[in-house]
Coordinates of C-alpha atoms in Angstrom, one line a residue:
M1 CA -5.5 -13.0 2.7
H2 CA -6.2 -11.8 6.2
A3 CA -5.2 -14.6 8.6
P4 CA -7.5 -15.0 11.6
D5 CA -6.4 -15.9 15.1
G6 CA -5.6 -19.6 15.5
F7 CA -4.1 -20.4 12.2
I8 CA -0.5 -19.8 13.5
D9 CA 0.6 -20.7 17.0
V10 CA 1.5 -18.1 19.7
P11 CA 5.3 -18.3 19.5
V12 CA 5.4 -17.9 15.7
S13 CA 2.7 -15.2 15.8
A14 CA 4.8 -13.4 18.5
A15 CA 7.9 -13.7 16.4
A16 CA 6.1 -12.3 13.4
G17 CA 4.9 -9.5 15.6
L18 CA 8.4 -8.6 16.6
L19 CA 9.5 -8.7 12.9
A20 CA 6.6 -6.5 11.9
A21 CA 7.4 -4.0 14.7
G22 CA 11.0 -3.8 13.7
A23 CA 10.1 -3.3 10.0
I24 CA 7.6 -0.6 11.0
A25 CA 10.4 1.2 13.1
V26 CA 12.7 1.1 10.1
S27 CA 10.0 2.3 7.8
L28 CA 9.2 5.2 10.1
R29 CA 12.8 6.4 9.6
G30 CA 12.8 5.8 5.9
A31 CA 9.4 7.4 5.4
R32 CA 10.8 10.6 6.8
R33 CA 13.0 11.0 3.8
E34 CA 10.4 9.8 1.3
L35 CA 7.8 12.2 2.7
D36 CA 10.1 15.2 2.6
D37 CA 10.0 16.0 -1.1
T38 CA 11.7 19.3 -0.6
A39 CA 14.8 17.6 -1.9
R40 CA 13.1 17.1 -5.3
P41 CA 13.7 19.8 -7.9
G42 CA 10.7 22.2 -7.9
A43 CA 9.1 20.7 -4.8
G44 CA 9.0 24.0 -2.9
A45 CA 5.8 24.8 -1.1
G46 CA 4.2 21.5 -2.1
A47 CA 6.4 19.5 0.3
E48 CA 3.9 19.8 3.2
R49 CA 1.2 18.1 1.1
T50 CA 3.0 14.7 0.9
A51 CA 1.4 13.5 4.1
P52 CA -2.2 13.9 2.9
L53 CA -1.2 12.1 -0.4
A54 CA 0.2 9.2 1.6
G55 CA -2.9 9.1 3.7
L56 CA -5.0 9.0 0.5
V57 CA -3.1 6.0 -0.8
A58 CA -3.9 4.2 2.5
A59 CA -7.6 5.0 2.1
F60 CA -7.6 4.0 -1.5
I61 CA -6.1 0.6 -0.6
F62 CA -8.7 0.1 2.1
A63 CA -11.5 0.9 -0.4
V64 CA -10.1 -1.4 -3.1
Q65 CA -9.6 -4.3 -0.7
M66 CA -13.4 -4.3 -0.2
L67 CA -13.8 -5.3 -3.9
N68 CA -13.3 -9.0 -4.0
F69 CA -13.1 -10.3 -7.6
P70 CA -13.7 -13.9 -8.7
V71 CA -10.6 -15.8 -9.7
A72 CA -11.7 -19.4 -9.9
A73 CA -14.7 -21.6 -9.1
G74 CA -15.8 -20.6 -5.7
T75 CA -12.7 -18.4 -4.9
S76 CA -12.2 -14.7 -4.9
G77 CA -9.3 -12.3 -4.4
H78 CA -8.7 -8.7 -3.4
L79 CA -5.9 -6.2 -3.7
L80 CA -3.1 -6.5 -1.2
G81 CA -1.7 -3.1 -2.1
G82 CA 2.0 -3.3 -1.2
A83 CA 3.2 -2.9 -4.8
L84 CA 0.8 0.0 -5.4
A85 CA 1.8 1.9 -2.3
A86 CA 5.5 1.4 -2.8
I87 CA 5.4 2.7 -6.4
L88 CA 3.2 5.7 -5.6
V89 CA 4.7 6.9 -2.3
G90 CA 7.9 4.9 -1.8
P91 CA 8.7 1.5 -0.2
Y92 CA 9.1 2.7 3.4
T93 CA 5.9 4.8 3.3
G94 CA 4.3 1.9 1.5
V95 CA 4.9 -0.5 4.4
L96 CA 3.3 2.1 6.7
C97 CA 0.3 2.6 4.4
V98 CA -0.6 -1.1 4.2
S99 CA 0.1 -1.5 8.0
V100 CA -2.3 1.3 8.9
V101 CA -5.0 -0.4 6.8
L102 CA -4.4 -3.8 8.4
M103 CA -4.5 -2.3 11.9
L104 CA -7.8 -0.5 11.3
Q105 CA -9.3 -3.5 9.6
A106 CA -8.4 -5.8 12.6
V107 CA -9.5 -3.4 15.3
L108 CA -12.7 -1.8 13.7
F109 CA -13.9 -4.4 11.2
A110 CA -12.8 -7.7 12.8
D111 CA -10.9 -8.6 9.6
G112 CA -7.7 -10.4 10.4
G113 CA -6.9 -11.6 13.9
L114 CA -5.4 -9.4 16.6
T115 CA -2.8 -11.9 17.6
A116 CA -2.2 -12.6 13.9
L117 CA -1.7 -8.9 13.1
G118 CA 2.1 -9.4 13.0
V119 CA 1.6 -12.3 10.6
N120 CA -0.6 -10.2 8.3
I121 CA 1.7 -7.2 8.4
T122 CA 4.6 -9.5 7.5
T123 CA 2.8 -11.2 4.6
M124 CA 0.7 -8.4 3.2
A125 CA 2.7 -5.2 4.0
I126 CA 6.4 -6.1 4.3
T127 CA 6.7 -9.0 1.8
T128 CA 4.6 -7.4 -1.0
T129 CA 6.3 -4.0 -0.7
V130 CA 9.9 -5.3 -0.5
V131 CA 9.4 -7.8 -3.3
A132 CA 7.4 -5.5 -5.6
Y133 CA 9.7 -2.5 -5.2
A134 CA 12.9 -4.4 -5.6
L135 CA 11.6 -6.0 -8.8
F136 CA 10.1 -2.7 -10.0
R137 CA 13.4 -0.8 -9.6
G138 CA 15.3 -3.6 -11.4
L139 CA 12.9 -3.5 -14.3
V140 CA 12.8 0.3 -14.6
K141 CA 16.6 0.3 -14.8
V142 CA 16.7 -2.0 -17.9
L143 CA 13.6 -0.8 -19.6
P144 CA 13.4 2.4 -21.8
R145 CA 12.9 5.6 -19.7
S146 CA 9.2 6.1 -20.4
R147 CA 5.8 6.2 -18.7
R148 CA 4.8 3.0 -20.4
S149 CA 7.8 1.3 -18.9
V150 CA 6.9 2.4 -15.4
T151 CA 3.3 1.1 -15.9
A152 CA 4.6 -2.2 -17.3
A153 CA 7.1 -2.6 -14.5
S154 CA 4.2 -1.9 -12.0
F155 CA 2.2 -4.7 -13.6
V156 CA 5.0 -7.3 -13.3
A157 CA 6.0 -6.2 -9.8
A158 CA 2.5 -6.4 -8.4
L159 CA 1.9 -9.8 -10.1
V160 CA 4.9 -11.4 -8.4
S161 CA 4.3 -9.8 -5.0
V162 CA 1.1 -11.7 -4.4
P163 CA 2.4 -15.3 -4.7
A164 CA 5.5 -14.2 -2.8
S165 CA 3.2 -13.2 0.0
A166 CA 1.5 -16.7 -0.2
V167 CA 4.9 -18.3 0.0
V168 CA 5.8 -16.4 3.2
F169 CA 2.5 -17.3 4.8
T170 CA 3.2 -21.0 3.9
L171 CA 6.6 -20.8 5.5
L172 CA 5.1 -19.3 8.7
Y173 CA 2.5 -22.0 8.7
A174 CA 5.1 -24.8 8.2
V175 CA 6.8 -23.6 11.3
G176 CA 3.8 -22.6 13.5
G177 CA 0.7 -24.1 12.0
T178 CA -1.9 -25.3 14.5
T179 CA -3.1 -28.3 12.4
D180 CA -1.3 -31.3 10.9
V181 CA -1.6 -30.9 7.2
S182 CA 0.6 -31.5 4.2
I183 CA 2.7 -28.4 3.7
G184 CA 3.4 -29.4 0.1
K185 CA -0.3 -29.4 -0.7
V186 CA -0.8 -26.2 1.1
A187 CA 2.1 -24.5 -0.7
T188 CA 0.8 -25.7 -4.1
A189 CA -2.7 -24.5 -3.4
M190 CA -1.7 -21.2 -1.9
V191 CA 0.8 -20.3 -4.7
G192 CA -1.6 -21.5 -7.5
V193 CA -4.6 -19.5 -6.4
H194 CA -2.5 -16.4 -5.5
V195 CA -0.9 -16.3 -9.0
L196 CA -4.5 -15.8 -10.3
I197 CA -5.2 -13.2 -7.7
G198 CA -1.9 -11.6 -8.6
L199 CA -3.2 -11.0 -12.1
G200 CA -6.0 -8.9 -10.6
E201 CA -3.6 -7.1 -8.4
A202 CA -1.3 -6.4 -11.3
A203 CA -4.2 -5.0 -13.4
I204 CA -5.4 -2.7 -10.6
T205 CA -1.9 -1.5 -9.8
A206 CA -0.9 -0.8 -13.4
L207 CA -4.2 1.0 -14.1
T208 CA -3.8 3.2 -11.0
V209 CA -0.2 4.0 -11.5
G210 CA -0.8 4.7 -15.2
A211 CA -3.7 7.0 -14.4
V212 CA -1.7 9.1 -11.9
I213 CA 1.3 9.2 -14.2
A214 CA -0.9 10.5 -17.1
V215 CA -1.9 13.6 -15.1
R216 CA 0.8 14.1 -12.4
P217 CA 4.0 12.0 -13.0
D218 CA 5.7 14.1 -10.4
L219 CA 3.5 12.6 -7.7
V220 CA 4.6 9.0 -8.4
H221 CA 7.6 8.0 -6.4
G222 CA 8.6 5.3 -8.8
A223 CA 8.6 7.7 -11.8
R224 CA 10.9 10.3 -10.3
G225 CA 13.8 11.1 -12.6
L226 CA 11.8 9.8 -15.5
R227 CA 12.1 12.9 -17.5
Q228 CA 15.3 13.1 -19.6
R229 CA 17.0 16.5 -20.0
L230 CA 17.1 18.1 -23.4
K231 CA 20.3 17.4 -25.4
L232 CA 22.1 20.0 -27.5
R233 CA 24.8 19.3 -30.1
V234 CA 27.9 21.3 -29.5
N235 CA 30.9 20.9 -31.7
G236 CA 29.5 17.6 -32.8
E237 CA 28.9 16.2 -29.3
L238 CA 25.6 15.9 -27.4
V239 CA 25.5 17.7 -24.1
D240 CA 22.8 18.4 -21.5
A241 CA 20.9 21.6 -22.2
P242 CA 21.0 24.1 -19.3
E243 CA 18.0 24.4 -17.0
T244 CA 16.4 27.6 -18.1
A245 CA 12.7 27.0 -17.5
E246 CA 11.0 29.2 -15.0
P247 CA 9.9 27.5 -11.7
V248 CA 6.4 26.3 -11.8
P249 CA 4.1 28.3 -9.6
A250 CA 3.1 26.6 -6.3
A251 CA -0.6 26.7 -7.2
A252 CA 0.1 24.8 -10.5
R253 CA 2.0 22.1 -8.5
S254 CA -0.8 21.6 -6.0
P255 CA -2.0 18.0 -5.8
R256 CA -5.4 19.1 -4.5
K257 CA -7.3 18.0 -7.6
V258 CA -5.6 14.6 -7.5
W259 CA -6.3 14.3 -3.8
I260 CA -10.0 15.2 -4.2
A261 CA -10.4 12.9 -7.2
G262 CA -8.7 10.0 -5.3
L263 CA -10.9 10.5 -2.2
V264 CA -14.1 10.7 -4.2
T265 CA -13.1 7.5 -6.1
S266 CA -12.3 5.7 -2.8
L267 CA -15.7 6.7 -1.3
V268 CA -17.5 5.5 -4.4
L269 CA -15.7 2.2 -4.5
A270 CA -16.2 1.5 -0.8
G271 CA -19.6 3.0 -0.4
F272 CA -21.3 1.7 -3.6
V273 CA -19.2 -0.6 -5.8
S274 CA -18.3 -2.8 -2.9
F275 CA -21.9 -4.0 -2.7
Y276 CA -21.3 -5.9 -6.0
A277 CA -18.0 -7.5 -4.9
S278 CA -17.8 -11.3 -5.0
A279 CA -19.1 -13.1 -1.9
D280 CA -16.9 -16.2 -2.4
P281 CA -14.1 -16.8 0.1
D282 CA -10.7 -15.3 -0.7
G283 CA -7.7 -17.4 -1.6
L284 CA -6.5 -18.1 2.0
E285 CA -10.0 -18.8 3.2
K286 CA -10.6 -21.3 0.4
V287 CA -7.3 -23.1 0.9
A288 CA -7.9 -23.2 4.7
A289 CA -11.3 -24.7 4.2
D290 CA -10.1 -27.3 1.6
H291 CA -7.1 -28.4 3.5
G292 CA -8.2 -28.2 7.1
I293 CA -6.1 -25.2 8.1
D294 CA -9.1 -23.5 9.7
Q295 CA -9.7 -26.3 12.3
Q296 CA -8.2 -24.2 15.1
A297 CA -9.5 -20.8 13.9
E298 CA -10.7 -18.6 16.8
E299 CA -13.5 -16.1 16.9
H300 CA -12.3 -12.6 16.5
A301 CA -11.8 -10.7 19.8
V302 CA -13.9 -7.8 18.5
A303 CA -16.5 -9.8 16.6
D304 CA -19.2 -7.7 18.2
S305 CA -17.8 -4.5 16.9
P306 CA -20.3 -2.0 15.5
L307 CA -18.5 -2.3 12.1
A308 CA -17.6 -6.0 12.2
D309 CA -17.7 -7.8 8.8
Y310 CA -17.9 -4.4 7.0
G311 CA -21.4 -3.6 8.1
V312 CA -23.0 -1.2 10.5
K313 CA -24.6 -2.8 13.4
D314 CA -28.4 -2.5 13.7
V315 CA -28.7 -1.3 10.1
D316 CA -30.9 -4.0 8.4
D317 CA -30.5 -2.9 4.8
A318 CA -27.4 -4.8 3.5
R319 CA -26.6 -2.3 0.8
L320 CA -26.9 0.7 3.2
S321 CA -25.0 -1.1 6.0
G322 CA -22.1 -2.1 3.8
G323 CA -22.0 1.3 2.1
L324 CA -21.9 3.2 5.4
A325 CA -19.2 0.9 6.8
G326 CA -17.1 1.4 3.6
V327 CA -17.5 5.2 3.8
I328 CA -16.6 5.2 7.5
G329 CA -13.6 3.1 6.8
V330 CA -12.3 5.3 4.1
G331 CA -12.8 8.4 6.3
V332 CA -11.1 6.9 9.3
T333 CA -8.2 5.5 7.2
V334 CA -7.5 8.8 5.4
V335 CA -7.6 10.7 8.7
A336 CA -5.5 8.2 10.6
G337 CA -3.0 7.8 7.7
T338 CA -2.6 11.5 7.2
G339 CA -2.1 12.0 10.9
V340 CA 0.6 9.3 11.0
F341 CA 2.5 10.6 8.0
W342 CA 2.2 14.2 9.0
A343 CA 3.7 13.3 12.4
V344 CA 6.5 11.3 10.7
R345 CA 7.4 14.2 8.4
R346 CA 7.1 16.8 11.2
R347 CA 9.5 14.7 13.3
R348 CA 12.1 14.8 10.5
T349 CA 11.7 18.6 10.2
T350 CA 12.1 18.9 14.0
D351 CA 15.2 16.6 14.0
E352 CA 16.8 18.6 11.2
Q353 CA 16.2 21.9 13.1
A354 CA 17.7 20.5 16.2
E355 CA 20.8 19.2 14.4
A356 CA 21.3 22.5 12.4
P357 CA 24.4 24.5 13.7
S358 CA 23.7 27.7 15.5
P359 CA 24.6 30.9 13.8
A360 CA 28.0 32.4 14.7
G361 CA 27.9 34.5 17.8
T362 CA 24.8 32.9 19.2
S363 CA 24.4 30.4 22.0
V364 CA 22.0 27.5 22.3

């Protein structure tokens, strides 16, 4: 669903860019709290490892976005990732995860226009994350407190987030579209095909969230507080049992195994499985071609990039070229994402130290 340059006119693209910049600024502040898991019971020494986990989520989304799956005759879809990121690492960090992926895709892989970057962040990062997490939290509150409920809520939230993204794109196109087409037909086509894509998004999101919850529920932001305290009957009434368990050693809480498994999975998906992805146009591309939205599409500013179209320039073997591009993309995304989230979390720590009162009898 990466919109290229030329679909939306300059004023609306600029407005979407300002909206995206504002949302990223707000997300940077919110992510400082989400990434600082020292506030969680038992977090301890594991708090400094949250940035690499968020970077891994960004890399995983990049990898899975390379796996277009068929959804209808001549049409494919791919993960947007907002719901998955929000549930795994929190809504603010989730917006940043998807935004990092979109920026790298636009600059390195010529996927999604540069002037349309604000449009793509608005539709694919902000809309999906906000809609999915709001719906997810609402469902978790009314469903039984269990791992299955979190997985089911993840499925529904991801499913709804994709057509919601399509609706937002249609609204932007209604205001700033560069071709004269029937908005009603565009809206019907966009929502219809993206409901089908949403089913794939929902399956991928639920499977991933369920897999992480099965081994490390403490690493899933949306599952925090899932465990219910033991109840004891005292004088005929049920009361919370006191917390008597010994703290879990830091080594036992280390997410290193999860991080390694996630990175290896991302590399395999991007470097090998992506070769077998559907070559059909995705939902937006198909609707654009069928309804004439693409009449004013512009060539990408970095179309001659060494990694354009997810292939390595001058490497003739298609399988090797695509695999290398995927591996490079995962590597760059995990490094860039981890760097961003480490800086965000370090900034929070620095701010807290600066705001801390000086000990009595000392001067600052």
